[in-house]
Amino acid sequence: MSLEKFVKKHQDVFDDKKMPEAASIDFERRLKKELHQDSSKVRRLPIITYLSVAASVALLITIGFWYQNWQERIDIRDNLVSALDESETNSSRLEAIYEIEDTYANEKEDEKILKAYFKILHDDSDANSKSAVIDALLKFPNNALVRNELIEALGNEKEPLIQLKLIKSVARLREQRAKAPLKKIIEDEESLPLVKGNASALLAMLNQ
Amino acid sequence: MERPELIKACKQNNLKAQMQVYQMYKDMLYNVSYRIVKNEHDAQDTVHDTFIKAFQNISKLENDLNLGPWLKRIVVNSSLDFLRKKKKLGWLQESYEFTESIEEDDTYEDITLKVDEVKKAIYNLKDKYRIIMILYLIEDYSHKEIAEQLGLKEGTVRNQYIRGKRLLKQQLQNSIAL
């Protein structure tokens, strides 16, 4: 018998090996990993869902905390603004001005606080409060409304100490629009010579 | 699941169907691979690579009846690729290119063949003879197909096969003499 025929006749002897049973589990795992990515995604879906829920809860807590914090800040601000009201004592108002300055030292100007400051600036308030408010307003030299209000206050103010403070303020701001109120102070017979002198000096500087 | 449905399901990347095909053909492919790589662990890895490749390309299978032979082709290729990666096919470059065919005069009629001894003797041959003999005798590859598979000339494969047969006969005669 030829070798070829012999081997063909006994082919089964060459096929005597069996794949180990454990290999099936390994293969199924590999098959799922390499060809069933979508199925994996489906299995991961609950994890993603849990993560989404957890993230949403965390976001809600953060928003809640932020809102609570924001609401507290609003309350504090409103209380401080209330303390600026003319019905309060001069000391409590001054204390409130300094408290606001400290609390909002590095923050953008707050419209409600500015309005309260402008009220103090224009009303018949005490000099200390007005002086403190002018210092507070000068923290926002680029705010057009603040500049307008300081110029307007310069034209209306009768208290010499505050007049001098306002003249120095508009000098720092280099406001050309301050010329009219400065002339008004200079021409006012009731203005103190010291005030007139400072006003004349600033007018001369602005006219240069 | 009937075969056409099974293959259709495999083409739709159905895991259950794929595992069913795996169970049907794993031992057959394992034997084919083992005969080439001669290591059980390597054969297992090669068979798994084969199934992955097959399932990735099963849409190319035109005739469902060819699934077995198609898988066998892939496992032969994968097993030879494995040996190439392991640099165990270096003998291909060294294979002497025969210009004249050796006459096949080995009839084996003069010796009593015992199947276990033949099997053992084939596995004991050097790779450059063993792989060609395995592909020709057991996997039903023609000399031309083996030549294409290994990148050799058909004449070289034919002559290596004849040499292998001679060496095999020599081994068997020696074992009988012992």
GROMACS .gro file of N, CA, C and O in nm, chain A residues 18 35 66 94 102 105 121 127 130 143 176 191:
model
   48
   18LYS      N    1  -0.828   1.687   2.114
   18LYS     CA    2  -0.951   1.759   2.151
   18LYS      C    3  -0.913   1.896   2.209
   18LYS      O    4  -0.822   1.904   2.293
   35LEU      N    5  -1.585   4.125   1.886
   35LEU     CA    6  -1.688   4.137   1.782
   35LEU      C    7  -1.824   4.182   1.835
   35LEU      O    8  -1.918   4.196   1.759
   66TRP      N    9  -2.511   7.631   4.550
   66TRP     CA   10  -2.478   7.761   4.489
   66TRP      C   11  -2.594   7.860   4.507
   66TRP      O   12  -2.574   7.975   4.542
   94LEU      N   13  -2.223  10.420   5.840
   94LEU     CA   14  -2.079  10.418   5.809
   94LEU      C   15  -2.023  10.276   5.822
   94LEU      O   16  -1.944  10.232   5.738
  102ASP      N   17  -1.552   9.587   5.239
  102ASP     CA   18  -1.475   9.466   5.270
  102ASP      C   19  -1.534   9.343   5.202
  102ASP      O   20  -1.462   9.260   5.147
  105ALA      N   21  -1.491   9.365   4.806
  105ALA     CA   22  -1.363   9.429   4.771
  105ALA      C   23  -1.316   9.394   4.630
  105ALA      O   24  -1.272   9.481   4.555
  121LEU      N   25  -2.483  11.008   4.872
  121LEU     CA   26  -2.400  11.115   4.813
  121LEU      C   27  -2.482  11.243   4.790
  121LEU      O   28  -2.432  11.355   4.813
  127ALA      N   29  -2.128  11.391   5.687
  127ALA     CA   30  -2.005  11.405   5.608
  127ALA      C   31  -1.923  11.276   5.606
  127ALA      O   32  -1.864  11.239   5.503
  130LYS      N   33  -2.074  11.038   5.362
  130LYS     CA   34  -2.050  11.082   5.225
  130LYS      C   35  -1.904  11.058   5.185
  130LYS      O   36  -1.875  11.011   5.074
  143ASN      N   37  -1.671  10.329   3.567
  143ASN     CA   38  -1.817  10.320   3.559
  143ASN      C   39  -1.873  10.459   3.527
  143ASN      O   40  -1.858  10.554   3.605
  176GLN      N   41  -1.329  11.614   3.225
  176GLN     CA   42  -1.348  11.745   3.163
  176GLN      C   43  -1.485  11.804   3.196
  176GLN      O   44  -1.504  11.925   3.201
  191SER      N   45  -1.860  12.981   4.903
  191SER     CA   46  -1.755  12.877   4.904
  191SER      C   47  -1.634  12.925   4.983
  191SER      O   48  -1.593  13.043   4.973
   0.00000   0.00000   0.00000
